[in-house]
Coordinates of N, CA and C in Angstrom, one line a residue:
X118 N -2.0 -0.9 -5.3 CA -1.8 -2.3 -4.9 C -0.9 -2.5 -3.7
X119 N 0.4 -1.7 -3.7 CA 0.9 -2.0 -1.9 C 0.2 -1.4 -1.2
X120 N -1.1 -0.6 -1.0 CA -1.6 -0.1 -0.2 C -2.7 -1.7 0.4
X121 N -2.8 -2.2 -0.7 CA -3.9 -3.1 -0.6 C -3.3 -5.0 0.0
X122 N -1.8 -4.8 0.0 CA -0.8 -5.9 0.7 C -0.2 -5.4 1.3
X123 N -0.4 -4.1 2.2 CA -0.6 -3.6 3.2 C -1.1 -3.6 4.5
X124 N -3.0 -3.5 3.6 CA -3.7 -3.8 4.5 C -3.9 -5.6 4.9
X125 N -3.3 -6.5 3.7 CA -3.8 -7.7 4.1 C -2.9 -7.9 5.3
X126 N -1.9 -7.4 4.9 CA -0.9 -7.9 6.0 C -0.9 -7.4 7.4
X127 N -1.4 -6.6 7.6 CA -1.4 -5.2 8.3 C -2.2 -5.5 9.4
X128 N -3.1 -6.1 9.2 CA -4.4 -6.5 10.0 C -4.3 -7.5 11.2
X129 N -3.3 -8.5 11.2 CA -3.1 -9.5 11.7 C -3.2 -9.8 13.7
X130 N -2.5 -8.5 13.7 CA -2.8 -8.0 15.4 C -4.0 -7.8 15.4
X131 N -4.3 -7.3 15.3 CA -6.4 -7.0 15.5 C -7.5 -8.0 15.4
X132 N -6.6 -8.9 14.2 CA -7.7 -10.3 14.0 C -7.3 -11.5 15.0
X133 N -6.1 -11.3 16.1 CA -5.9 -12.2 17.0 C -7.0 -12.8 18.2
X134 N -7.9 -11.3 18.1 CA -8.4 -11.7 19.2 C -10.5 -11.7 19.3
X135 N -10.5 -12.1 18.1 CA -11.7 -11.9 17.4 C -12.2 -13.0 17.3
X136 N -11.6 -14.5 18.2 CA -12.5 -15.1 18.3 C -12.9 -16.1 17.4
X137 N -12.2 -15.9 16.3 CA -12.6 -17.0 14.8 C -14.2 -16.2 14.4
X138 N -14.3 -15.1 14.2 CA -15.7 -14.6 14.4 C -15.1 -13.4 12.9
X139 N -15.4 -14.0 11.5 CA -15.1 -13.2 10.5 C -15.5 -11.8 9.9
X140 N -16.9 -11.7 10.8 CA -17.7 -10.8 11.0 C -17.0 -9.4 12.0
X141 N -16.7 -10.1 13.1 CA -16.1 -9.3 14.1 C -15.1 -8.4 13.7
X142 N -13.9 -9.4 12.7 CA -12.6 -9.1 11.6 C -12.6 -8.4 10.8
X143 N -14.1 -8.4 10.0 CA -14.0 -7.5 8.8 C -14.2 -6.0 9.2
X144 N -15.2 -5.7 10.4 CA -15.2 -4.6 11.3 C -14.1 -4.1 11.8
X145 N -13.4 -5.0 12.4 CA -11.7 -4.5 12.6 C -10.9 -3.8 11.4
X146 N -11.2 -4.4 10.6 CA -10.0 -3.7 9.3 C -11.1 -2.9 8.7
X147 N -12.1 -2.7 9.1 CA -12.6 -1.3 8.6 C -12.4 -0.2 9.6
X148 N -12.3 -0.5 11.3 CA -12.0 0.7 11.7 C -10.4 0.6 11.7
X149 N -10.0 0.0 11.4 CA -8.4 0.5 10.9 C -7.9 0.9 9.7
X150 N -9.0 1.2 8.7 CA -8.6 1.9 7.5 C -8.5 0.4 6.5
X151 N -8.4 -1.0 6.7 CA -8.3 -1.6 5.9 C -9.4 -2.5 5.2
X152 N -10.0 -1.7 4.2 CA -11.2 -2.2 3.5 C -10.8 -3.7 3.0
X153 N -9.5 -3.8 2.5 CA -8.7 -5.0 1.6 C -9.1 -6.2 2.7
X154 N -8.5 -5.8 3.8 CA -8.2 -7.2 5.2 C -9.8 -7.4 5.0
X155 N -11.2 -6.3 5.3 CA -12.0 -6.7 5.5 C -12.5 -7.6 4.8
X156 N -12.1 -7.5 3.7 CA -12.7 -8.0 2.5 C -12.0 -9.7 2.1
X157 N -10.7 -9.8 3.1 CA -10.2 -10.8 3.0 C -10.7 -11.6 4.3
X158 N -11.4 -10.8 5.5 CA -11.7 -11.6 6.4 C -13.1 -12.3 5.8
X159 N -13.8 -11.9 4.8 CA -14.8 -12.4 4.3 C -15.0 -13.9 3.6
X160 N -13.2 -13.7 2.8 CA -13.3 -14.4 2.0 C -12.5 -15.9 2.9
X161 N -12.0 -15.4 3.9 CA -11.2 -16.3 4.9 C -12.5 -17.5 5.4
X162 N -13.3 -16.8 5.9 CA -14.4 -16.9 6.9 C -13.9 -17.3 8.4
X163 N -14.9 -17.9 9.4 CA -15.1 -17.9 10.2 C -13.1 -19.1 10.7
X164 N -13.7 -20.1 10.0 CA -12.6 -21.4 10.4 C -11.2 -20.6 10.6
X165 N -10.7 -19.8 9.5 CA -9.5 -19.5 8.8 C -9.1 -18.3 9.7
X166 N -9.9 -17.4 10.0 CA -9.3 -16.1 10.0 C -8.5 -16.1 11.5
X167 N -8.9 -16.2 12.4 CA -7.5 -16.3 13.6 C -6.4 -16.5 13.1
X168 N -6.2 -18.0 12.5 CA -4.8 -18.7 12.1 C -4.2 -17.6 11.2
X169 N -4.8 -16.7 10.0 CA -4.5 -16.0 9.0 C -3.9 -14.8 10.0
X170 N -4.8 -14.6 10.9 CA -4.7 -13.0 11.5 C -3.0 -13.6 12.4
X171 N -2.6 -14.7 13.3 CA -1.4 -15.3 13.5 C -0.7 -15.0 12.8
X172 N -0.5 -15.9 11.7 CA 0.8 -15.8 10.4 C 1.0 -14.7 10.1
X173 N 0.0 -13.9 10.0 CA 0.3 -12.5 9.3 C 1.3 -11.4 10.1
X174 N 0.3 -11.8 11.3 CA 1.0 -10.8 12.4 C 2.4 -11.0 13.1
X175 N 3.0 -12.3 12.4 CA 3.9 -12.8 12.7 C 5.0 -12.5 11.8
X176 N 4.5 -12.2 10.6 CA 5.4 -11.7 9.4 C 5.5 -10.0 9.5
X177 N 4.9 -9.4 10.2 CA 4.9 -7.6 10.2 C 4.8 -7.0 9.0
X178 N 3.8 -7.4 7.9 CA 3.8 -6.2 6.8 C 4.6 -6.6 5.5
X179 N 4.2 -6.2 4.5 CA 4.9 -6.1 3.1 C 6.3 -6.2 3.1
X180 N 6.9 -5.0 3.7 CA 8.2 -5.1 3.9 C 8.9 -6.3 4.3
X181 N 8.3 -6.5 5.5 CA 8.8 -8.0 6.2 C 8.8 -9.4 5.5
X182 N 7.4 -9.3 5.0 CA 7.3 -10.4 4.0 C 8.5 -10.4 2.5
X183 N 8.9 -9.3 1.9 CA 9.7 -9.4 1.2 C 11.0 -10.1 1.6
X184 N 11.3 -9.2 3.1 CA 12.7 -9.9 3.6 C 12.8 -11.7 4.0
X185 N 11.4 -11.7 4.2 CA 11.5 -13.1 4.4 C 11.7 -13.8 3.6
X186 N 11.0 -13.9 2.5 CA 10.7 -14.7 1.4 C 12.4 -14.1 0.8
X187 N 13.4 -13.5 0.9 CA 14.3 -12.9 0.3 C 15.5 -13.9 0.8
X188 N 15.4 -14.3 2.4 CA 16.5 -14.9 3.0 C 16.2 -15.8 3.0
X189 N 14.6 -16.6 2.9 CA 14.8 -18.2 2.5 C 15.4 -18.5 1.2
X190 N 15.0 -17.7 0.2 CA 15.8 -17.7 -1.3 C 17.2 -17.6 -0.7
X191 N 17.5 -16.8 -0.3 CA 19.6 -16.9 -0.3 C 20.2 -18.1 0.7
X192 N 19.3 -18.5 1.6 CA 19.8 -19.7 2.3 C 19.6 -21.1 1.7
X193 N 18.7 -20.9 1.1 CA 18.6 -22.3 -0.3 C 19.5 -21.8 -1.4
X194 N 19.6 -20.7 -1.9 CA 20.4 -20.8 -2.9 C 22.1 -21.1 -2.5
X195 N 22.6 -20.7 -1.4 CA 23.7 -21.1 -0.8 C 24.2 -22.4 -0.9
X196 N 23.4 -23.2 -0.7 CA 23.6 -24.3 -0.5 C 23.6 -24.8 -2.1
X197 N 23.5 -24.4 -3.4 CA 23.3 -24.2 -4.5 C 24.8 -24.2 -5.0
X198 N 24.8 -25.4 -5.8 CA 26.5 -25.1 -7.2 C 26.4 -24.0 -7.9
X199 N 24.5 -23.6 -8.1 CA 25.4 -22.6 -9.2 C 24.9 -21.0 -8.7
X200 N 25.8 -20.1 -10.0 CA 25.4 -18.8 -8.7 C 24.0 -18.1 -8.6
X201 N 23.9 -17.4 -7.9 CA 22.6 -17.1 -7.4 C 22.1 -15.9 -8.5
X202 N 20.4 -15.9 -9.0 CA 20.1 -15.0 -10.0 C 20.4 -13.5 -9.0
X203 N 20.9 -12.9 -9.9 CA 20.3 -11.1 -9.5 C 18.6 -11.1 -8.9
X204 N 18.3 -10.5 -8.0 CA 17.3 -10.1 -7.4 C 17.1 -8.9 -6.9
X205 N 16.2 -8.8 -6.6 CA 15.1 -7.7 -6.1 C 14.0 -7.1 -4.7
X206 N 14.0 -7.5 -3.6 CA 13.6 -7.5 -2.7 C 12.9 -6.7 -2.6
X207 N 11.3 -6.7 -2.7 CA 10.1 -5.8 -2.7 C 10.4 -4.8 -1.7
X208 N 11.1 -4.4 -0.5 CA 11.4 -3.1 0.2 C 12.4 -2.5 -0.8
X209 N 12.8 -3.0 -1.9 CA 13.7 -1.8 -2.6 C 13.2 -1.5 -4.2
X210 N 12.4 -2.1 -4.6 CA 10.8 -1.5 -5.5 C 10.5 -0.3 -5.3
X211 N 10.6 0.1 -6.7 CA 9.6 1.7 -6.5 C 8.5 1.6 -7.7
X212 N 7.7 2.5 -7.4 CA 6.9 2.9 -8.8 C 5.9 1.8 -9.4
X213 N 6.2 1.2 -10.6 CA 5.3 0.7 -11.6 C 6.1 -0.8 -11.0
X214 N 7.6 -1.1 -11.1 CA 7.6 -2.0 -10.6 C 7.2 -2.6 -8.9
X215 N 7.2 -2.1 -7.7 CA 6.4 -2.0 -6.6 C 4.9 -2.2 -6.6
X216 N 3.9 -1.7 -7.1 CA 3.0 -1.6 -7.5 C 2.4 -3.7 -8.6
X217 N 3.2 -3.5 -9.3 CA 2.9 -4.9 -10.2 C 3.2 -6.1 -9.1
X218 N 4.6 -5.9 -8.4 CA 4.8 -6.9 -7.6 C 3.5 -7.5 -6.5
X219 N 3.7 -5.7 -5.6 CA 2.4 -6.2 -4.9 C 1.0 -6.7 -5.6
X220 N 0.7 -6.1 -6.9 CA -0.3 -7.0 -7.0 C -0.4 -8.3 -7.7
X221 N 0.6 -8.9 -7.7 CA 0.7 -10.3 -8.0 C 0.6 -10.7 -6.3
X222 N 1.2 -10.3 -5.7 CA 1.3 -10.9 -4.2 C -0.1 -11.2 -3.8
X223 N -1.1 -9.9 -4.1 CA -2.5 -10.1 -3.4 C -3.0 -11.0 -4.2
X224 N -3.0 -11.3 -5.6 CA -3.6 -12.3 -6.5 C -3.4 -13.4 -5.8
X225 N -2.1 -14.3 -5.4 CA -1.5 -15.4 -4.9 C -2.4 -15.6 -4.1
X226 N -2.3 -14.2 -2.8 CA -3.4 -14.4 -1.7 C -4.9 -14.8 -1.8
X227 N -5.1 -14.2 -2.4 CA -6.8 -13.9 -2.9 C -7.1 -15.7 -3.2
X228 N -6.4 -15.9 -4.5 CA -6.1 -17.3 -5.2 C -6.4 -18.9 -4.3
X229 N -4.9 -18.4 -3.2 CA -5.6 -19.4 -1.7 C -6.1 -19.0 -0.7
X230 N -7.1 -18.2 -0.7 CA -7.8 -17.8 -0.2 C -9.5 -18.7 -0.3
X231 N -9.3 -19.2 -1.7 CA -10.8 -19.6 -2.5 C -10.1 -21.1 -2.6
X232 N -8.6 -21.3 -2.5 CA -8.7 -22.8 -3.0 C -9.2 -24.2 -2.6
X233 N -10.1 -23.9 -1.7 CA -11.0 -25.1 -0.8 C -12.4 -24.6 -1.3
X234 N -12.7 -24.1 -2.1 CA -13.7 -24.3 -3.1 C -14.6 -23.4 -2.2
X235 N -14.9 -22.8 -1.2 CA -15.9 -22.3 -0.6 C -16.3 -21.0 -1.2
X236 N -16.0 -20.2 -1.8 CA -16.8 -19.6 -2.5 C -17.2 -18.9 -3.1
X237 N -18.9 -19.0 -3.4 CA -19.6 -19.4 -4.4 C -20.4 -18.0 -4.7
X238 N -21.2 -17.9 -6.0 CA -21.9 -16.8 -6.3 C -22.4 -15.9 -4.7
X239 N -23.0 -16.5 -3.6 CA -23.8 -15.8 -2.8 C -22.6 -14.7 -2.0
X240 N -21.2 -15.8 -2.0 CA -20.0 -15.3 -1.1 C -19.6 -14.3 -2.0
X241 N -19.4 -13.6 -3.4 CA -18.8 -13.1 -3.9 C -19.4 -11.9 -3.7
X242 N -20.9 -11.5 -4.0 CA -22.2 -10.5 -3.8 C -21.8 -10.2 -2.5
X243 N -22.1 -10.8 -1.4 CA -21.6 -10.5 -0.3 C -20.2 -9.3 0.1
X244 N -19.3 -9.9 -0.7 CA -17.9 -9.5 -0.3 C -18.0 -7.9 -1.4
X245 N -18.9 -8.1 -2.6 CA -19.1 -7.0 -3.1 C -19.9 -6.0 -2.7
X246 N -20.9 -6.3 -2.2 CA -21.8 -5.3 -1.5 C -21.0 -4.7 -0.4
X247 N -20.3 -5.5 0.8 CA -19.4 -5.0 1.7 C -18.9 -3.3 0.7
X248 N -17.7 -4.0 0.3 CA -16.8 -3.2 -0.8 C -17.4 -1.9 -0.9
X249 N -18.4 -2.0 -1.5 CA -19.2 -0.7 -2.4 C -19.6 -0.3 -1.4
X250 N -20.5 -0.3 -0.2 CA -21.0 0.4 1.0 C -19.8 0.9 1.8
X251 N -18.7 0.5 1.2 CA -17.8 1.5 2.4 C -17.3 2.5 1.3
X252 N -17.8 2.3 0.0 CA -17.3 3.5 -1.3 C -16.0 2.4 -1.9
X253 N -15.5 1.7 -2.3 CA -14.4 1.3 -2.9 C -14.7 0.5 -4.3
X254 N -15.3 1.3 -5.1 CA -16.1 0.2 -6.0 C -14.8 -0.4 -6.7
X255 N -14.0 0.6 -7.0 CA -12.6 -0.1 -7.6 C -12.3 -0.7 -7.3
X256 N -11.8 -1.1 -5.9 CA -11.5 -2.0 -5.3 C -12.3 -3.4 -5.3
X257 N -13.9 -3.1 -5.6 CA -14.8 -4.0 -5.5 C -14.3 -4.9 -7.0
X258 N -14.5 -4.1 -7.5 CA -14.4 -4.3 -9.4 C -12.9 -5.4 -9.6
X259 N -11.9 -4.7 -8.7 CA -10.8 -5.4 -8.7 C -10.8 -7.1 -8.2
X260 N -11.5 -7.0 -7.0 CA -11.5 -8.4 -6.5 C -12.4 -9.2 -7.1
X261 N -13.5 -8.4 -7.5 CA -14.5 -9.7 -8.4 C -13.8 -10.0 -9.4
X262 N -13.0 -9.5 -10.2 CA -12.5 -10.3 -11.4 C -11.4 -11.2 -10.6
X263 N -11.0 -11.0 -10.0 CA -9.5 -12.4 -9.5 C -10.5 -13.4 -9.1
X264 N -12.0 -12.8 -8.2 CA -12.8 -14.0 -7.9 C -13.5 -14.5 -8.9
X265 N -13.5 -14.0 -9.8 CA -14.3 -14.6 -11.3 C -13.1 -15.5 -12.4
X266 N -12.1 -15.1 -12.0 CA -10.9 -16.0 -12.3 C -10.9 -17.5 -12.6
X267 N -10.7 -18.4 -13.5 CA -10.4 -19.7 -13.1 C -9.3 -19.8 -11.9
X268 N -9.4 -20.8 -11.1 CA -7.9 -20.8 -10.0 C -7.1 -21.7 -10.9
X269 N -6.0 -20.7 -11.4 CA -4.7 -21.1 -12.0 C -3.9 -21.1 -11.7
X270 N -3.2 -22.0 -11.1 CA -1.6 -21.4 -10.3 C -0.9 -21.6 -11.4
X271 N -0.9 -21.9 -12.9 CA 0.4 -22.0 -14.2 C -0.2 -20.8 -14.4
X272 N -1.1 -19.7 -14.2 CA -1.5 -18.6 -14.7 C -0.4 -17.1 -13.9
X273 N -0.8 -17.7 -12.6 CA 0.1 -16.7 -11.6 C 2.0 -17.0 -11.7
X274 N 2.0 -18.0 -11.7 CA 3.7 -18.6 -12.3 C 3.8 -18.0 -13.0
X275 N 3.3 -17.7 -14.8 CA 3.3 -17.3 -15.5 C 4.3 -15.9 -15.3
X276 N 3.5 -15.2 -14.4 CA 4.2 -13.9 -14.5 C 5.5 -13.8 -13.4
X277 N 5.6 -15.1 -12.8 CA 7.5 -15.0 -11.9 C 8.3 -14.9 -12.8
X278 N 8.9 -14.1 -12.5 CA 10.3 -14.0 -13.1 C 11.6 -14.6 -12.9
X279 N 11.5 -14.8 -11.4 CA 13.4 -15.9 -11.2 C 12.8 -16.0 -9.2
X280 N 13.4 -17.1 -8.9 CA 13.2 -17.8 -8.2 C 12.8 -17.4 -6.3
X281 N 14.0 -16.0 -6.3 CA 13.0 -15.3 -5.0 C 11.6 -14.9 -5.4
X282 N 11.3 -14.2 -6.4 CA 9.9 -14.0 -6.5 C 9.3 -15.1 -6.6
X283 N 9.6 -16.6 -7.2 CA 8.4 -17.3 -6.6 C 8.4 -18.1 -5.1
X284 N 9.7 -17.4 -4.8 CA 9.8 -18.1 -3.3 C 8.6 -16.8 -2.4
X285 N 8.4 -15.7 -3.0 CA 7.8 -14.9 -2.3 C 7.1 -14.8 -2.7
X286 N 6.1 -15.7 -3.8 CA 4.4 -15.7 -3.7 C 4.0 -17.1 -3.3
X287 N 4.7 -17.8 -3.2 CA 4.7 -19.5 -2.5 C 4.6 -19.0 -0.7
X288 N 5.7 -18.4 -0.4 CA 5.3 -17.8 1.0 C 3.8 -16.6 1.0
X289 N 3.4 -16.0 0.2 CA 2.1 -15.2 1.1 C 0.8 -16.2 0.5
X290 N 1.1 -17.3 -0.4 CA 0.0 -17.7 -0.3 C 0.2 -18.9 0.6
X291 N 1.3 -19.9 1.0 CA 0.7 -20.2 2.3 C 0.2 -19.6 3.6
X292 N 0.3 -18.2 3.8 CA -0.3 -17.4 4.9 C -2.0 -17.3 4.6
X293 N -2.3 -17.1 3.3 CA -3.4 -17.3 3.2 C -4.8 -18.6 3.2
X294 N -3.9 -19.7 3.5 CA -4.1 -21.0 3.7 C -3.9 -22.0 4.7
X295 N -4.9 -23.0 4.9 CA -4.3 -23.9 5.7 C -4.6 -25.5 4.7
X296 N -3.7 -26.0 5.1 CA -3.8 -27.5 4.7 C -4.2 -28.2 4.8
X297 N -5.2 -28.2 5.9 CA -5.9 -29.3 6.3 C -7.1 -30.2 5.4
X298 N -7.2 -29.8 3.9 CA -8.5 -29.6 3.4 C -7.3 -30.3 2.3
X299 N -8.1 -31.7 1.2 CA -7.1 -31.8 -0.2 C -7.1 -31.2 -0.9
X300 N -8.0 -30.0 -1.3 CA -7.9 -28.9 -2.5 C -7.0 -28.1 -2.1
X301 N -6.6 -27.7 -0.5 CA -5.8 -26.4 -0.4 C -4.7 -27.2 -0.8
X302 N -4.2 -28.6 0.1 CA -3.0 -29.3 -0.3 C -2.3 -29.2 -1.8
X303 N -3.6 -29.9 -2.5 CA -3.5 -30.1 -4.2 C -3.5 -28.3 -4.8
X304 N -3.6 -27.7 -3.8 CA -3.8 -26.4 -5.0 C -2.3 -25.6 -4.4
X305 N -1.7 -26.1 -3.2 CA -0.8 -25.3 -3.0 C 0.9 -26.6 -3.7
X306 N 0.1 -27.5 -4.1 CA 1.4 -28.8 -4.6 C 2.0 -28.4 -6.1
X307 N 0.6 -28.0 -6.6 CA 0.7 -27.7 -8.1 C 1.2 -26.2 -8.5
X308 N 0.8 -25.3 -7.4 CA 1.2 -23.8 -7.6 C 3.2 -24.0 -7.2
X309 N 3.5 -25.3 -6.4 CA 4.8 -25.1 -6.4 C 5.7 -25.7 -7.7
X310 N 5.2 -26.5 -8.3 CA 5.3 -27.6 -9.4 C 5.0 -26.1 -10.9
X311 N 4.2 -25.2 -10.7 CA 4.1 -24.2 -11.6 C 5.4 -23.8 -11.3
X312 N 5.7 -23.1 -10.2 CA 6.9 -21.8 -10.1 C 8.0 -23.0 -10.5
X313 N 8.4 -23.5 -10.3 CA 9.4 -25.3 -10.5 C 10.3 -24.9 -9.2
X314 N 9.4 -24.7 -8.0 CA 9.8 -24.5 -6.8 C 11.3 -26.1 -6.3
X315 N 12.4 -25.6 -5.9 CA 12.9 -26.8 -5.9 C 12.4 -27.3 -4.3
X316 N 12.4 -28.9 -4.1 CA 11.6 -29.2 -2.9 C 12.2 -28.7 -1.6
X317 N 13.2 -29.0 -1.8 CA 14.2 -28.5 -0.7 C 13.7 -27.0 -0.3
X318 N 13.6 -25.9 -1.3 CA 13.3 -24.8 -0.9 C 11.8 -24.9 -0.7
X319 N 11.1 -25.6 -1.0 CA 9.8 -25.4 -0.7 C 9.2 -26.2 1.0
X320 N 10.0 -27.1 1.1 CA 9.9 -27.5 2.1 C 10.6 -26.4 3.7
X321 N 11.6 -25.5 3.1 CA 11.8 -24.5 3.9 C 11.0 -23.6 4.0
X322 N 10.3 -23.2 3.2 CA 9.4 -22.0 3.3 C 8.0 -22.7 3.9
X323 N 7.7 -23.9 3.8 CA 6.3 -24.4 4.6 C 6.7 -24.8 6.2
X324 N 8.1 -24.5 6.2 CA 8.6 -25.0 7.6 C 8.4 -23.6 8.4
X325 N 8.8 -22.2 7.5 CA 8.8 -20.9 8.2 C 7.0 -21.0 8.7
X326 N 6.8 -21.0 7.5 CA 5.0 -20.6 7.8 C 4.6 -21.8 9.0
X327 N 5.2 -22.7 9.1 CA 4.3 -23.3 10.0 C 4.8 -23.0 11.8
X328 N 6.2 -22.4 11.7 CA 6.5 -21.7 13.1 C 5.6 -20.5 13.0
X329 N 5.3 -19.5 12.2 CA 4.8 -18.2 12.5 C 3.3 -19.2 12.6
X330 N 2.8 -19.8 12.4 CA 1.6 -20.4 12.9 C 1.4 -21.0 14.4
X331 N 2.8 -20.7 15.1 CA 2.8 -20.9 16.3 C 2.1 -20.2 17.3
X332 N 1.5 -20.4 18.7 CA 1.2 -19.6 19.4 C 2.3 -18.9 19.6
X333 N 2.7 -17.8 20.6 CA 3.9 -17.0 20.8 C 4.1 -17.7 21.9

């Protein structure tokens, strides 16, 4: 699984210049070794994937994302009466815990990735036949079940444990999203209302994401 929020992240330079062309994208993260990104440029499509391929490449990778999502937690918690939980910052994960983290992170992603409803039985075959013709049926097997999922953001809450971690799946799923649409709005309002994101911190971390949404 950190190989696989790796590659989502990982991709972001490559997909700058592709044009809003999801097709072009998914070809990119195949000749870069990343089946995951390709399979995310699928599920992005055509509108999304520039903006996605921006934020991403603005954040640099797994690692980076941890730190980020690590220091908007300590700068909100600062400002905080009471003291701050013990934490964990996914660059210092190993093993079984590393591994679980990241794949809650790709779920989050994956999760708003779909939450503008687009799709549907024909999109999911699609994104599976991809998968399997490059050999990753595991991987194939993996994504169809999160895409066969109900979208539950009390389901993914569920498994946060204390408040940087939901500040760090609140941040990679707005990378995987834009706003402009009322299901992404309504699906990214309720996924903060799941984690019991406080507004203050939530309104910091949609403030980060929307500078890395900057041109440079």
């Amino acid at each position: 699984m950190k190989q696989m929020l790796d590659q989502l992240l990982g991709a972001g330079k490559g997909w700058l210049n592709e044009g809003g062309d999801s097709r072009k994208a998914q070809m990119k993260g195949v000749a870069q070794g990343g089946l995951a990104a390709g399979a995310m440029a699928l599920l992005l499509g055509n509108k999304k994937i520039r903006k996605y391929g921006g934020k991403v490449a603005a954040v640099g990778g797994a690692a980076a994302l941890g730190g980020l999502a690590y220091k908007l937690y300590q700068d909100w918690q600062a400002q905080q009466s009471s003291p701050a939980q013990p934490t964990q910052p996914l660059d210092t994960l190993q093993g079984n815990a590393l591994d679980a983290r990241a794949a809650l992170l790709v779920r989050a992603m994956v999760a708003a990735a779909r939450a503008d409803g687009h799709i549907d039985s024909a999109e999911r075959e699609k994104i599976q036949q991809y998968l399997t013709e490059q050999g990753q049926s595991d991987t194939a097997r993996w994504i169809d079940t999160e895409l066969a999922r109900p979208l539950d953001p009390h389901a993914l809450a569920r498994e946060v444990t204390d408040m940087e971690l939901a500040t760090e799946v609140y941040l990679a799923s707005l990378l995987a999203i834009e706003t402009d649409h009322f299901m992404e709005r309504g699906y990214l309002d309720e996924l903060a209302r799941a984690l019991k994101l406080d507004d203050n911190l939530k309104s910091s971390i949609e403030r980060q994401v929307a500078q890395l949404a900057q041109p440079a």
